[in-house]
C-alpha angles and dihedrals in degrees: 000000000000115000137181134200120214111197092025091156095072131079095263090045095053089045088056088053091052094050099038091050088066096045110107097207103050140062123203104232103168136024114189134195131170097200102037104030114146093038125108110245086237090069088064100032113025090178087078094071107135091006105070123351100169127146117246108239138201120259108276116176096196094051094045090048088071092064128091098218134017124192119204115209092169132135116267113278096039109076094049088072101040104037098064096063091045091048089051088058091058100257116142110235131199113194118201093186126082097252098107103026099091117068093202113072091204091058091054092050092048097049102030097036091223137105112273129239114260111286092237090063093044087059092049092055121097117211105240105217091140102204094045105038101030096130092053093044090057089067098038128123093177120038121191099208111216123250119257096250093046091050094055093040099046097043087052094049101037101089093045092049094043092051091042095230094136135053103248093209092062099059117133121182125197104192129187128186140184122244096259087072088074092059131235101291117116111261131168092226092057098051113123092243091052099047102031113100088001141103119202129192111213141180088014108197090350106075113137091227092066097083090043091056092044091050092057095041088054091049093051099040100033089232130111099226136163120224134205107239124174123179129204132191113222131187101260129102099229138011144074129221120189118189111194132191129188138161115258118235091224138354113290133158129247088245092056093049092044089055091050089055094046092049094046094051101031093116097040111104094194098049116081118188109205122224117267111281093020118107124201123239129205093243090063093065103034114133092012140095092236127123111201119200134190126187138192137171113225099214093191095059098022090233129138114231118202126182117192128180133188140160101258093214096048115031087016094053132342099026095051089045090056091044087055091050088054091050093051091051095045092243125142105278095229095059108123090004102068096110125120121240119273114256138221 
C-alpha cells in the first residue's frame, strides 16, 4: 500500500518514518511539510542516511489522492482544513493531532482556542484507542488518533471503569511527560538549562487533553464526570507516566483488581500488566508500542492506585497510528511494531 506523511518534519512524523520503513506491506510515497518543503529529510534528521532520503514536498491534494493511506502529524488547527477534501476522494486518513477527537465542536473551540472542523466530519471520525474501540476502527475511513496523555490514562483506567469498581467522579491523574511531547519548535521552556534538573507543572486545569479523556470516560462509564488532571514536564527525552487515584466502590483486594486487569487485557499484545508490587518505569517501554500498567489497592484509604507508562512518540502517537492502520486492513496488529523497548 502507498502511504504519505503530512508533517513529516516533526518528532511524530519522523517516528512514523522509522516505523513505516520496517512495515512489510507499505511503501512511503510522499512526505509533506509546510515549513520545510524542498529540503531533504536528511537535512533535518541526518540519522536517516541510508534509511529514507526523500524530499519534503508541499501539500498537493491531487498527488496525495493517489495514495491509500495518509498520516497527519500536524499541529492542531491544520488537519481540520486539509483532511476533509482528501477524505472525500476516498483516501483513508489517520490524524495524530487533536482536530477530530472531540465530537462537540464547541468543546474543541473552548479548549484548543481554534475554529473546529465541520461537525459532519467530526461525526465521521472514529476515536483510535486501539484496544478499546477496535471494532469501530475496523470500519473507519478517518481515525482520530488519541493524544499521548489520554492513551496512557485511559488504558490504565479502562478495566476499572468497565468493571465499575471505581467511582468515576473521583478520578485524579498526576501525569508526567518528556520534552519531546512539546514538539521540535524552539521554546524557552524547553531549553536544556530550563528543563534540566527541573520539574514544571503546566497547563494546570487547562490542558486540551482533559475533555478528550472525559469524553471517553463518559462513554465507558455512562456518566458525565469531570476529572482532576495535572501535567508535568520532566527532564527526559521520551516517556509518559500517569499515576491515577480513584475511590473504590466497595472493598476489594489488590489481587482481585490485578486479576481483573490481567483478564481484561489477556489478548492484548501491547498491554503488559506488571506483577503485584512491581511498578513500571518509562525506560522499560521506550522505543516500543507497549503500555505497562501496575495496580494496587490502598486498604487504608480504599483507593485504587494505577500507574501507566508509554513512549509518547510510539504508543502515544506514531505506533498507535500504525496499529490502527493494521486494524483497518485486517493485518496482524504487531506487524511493523514487533520490536522490543530500547534499554538502557
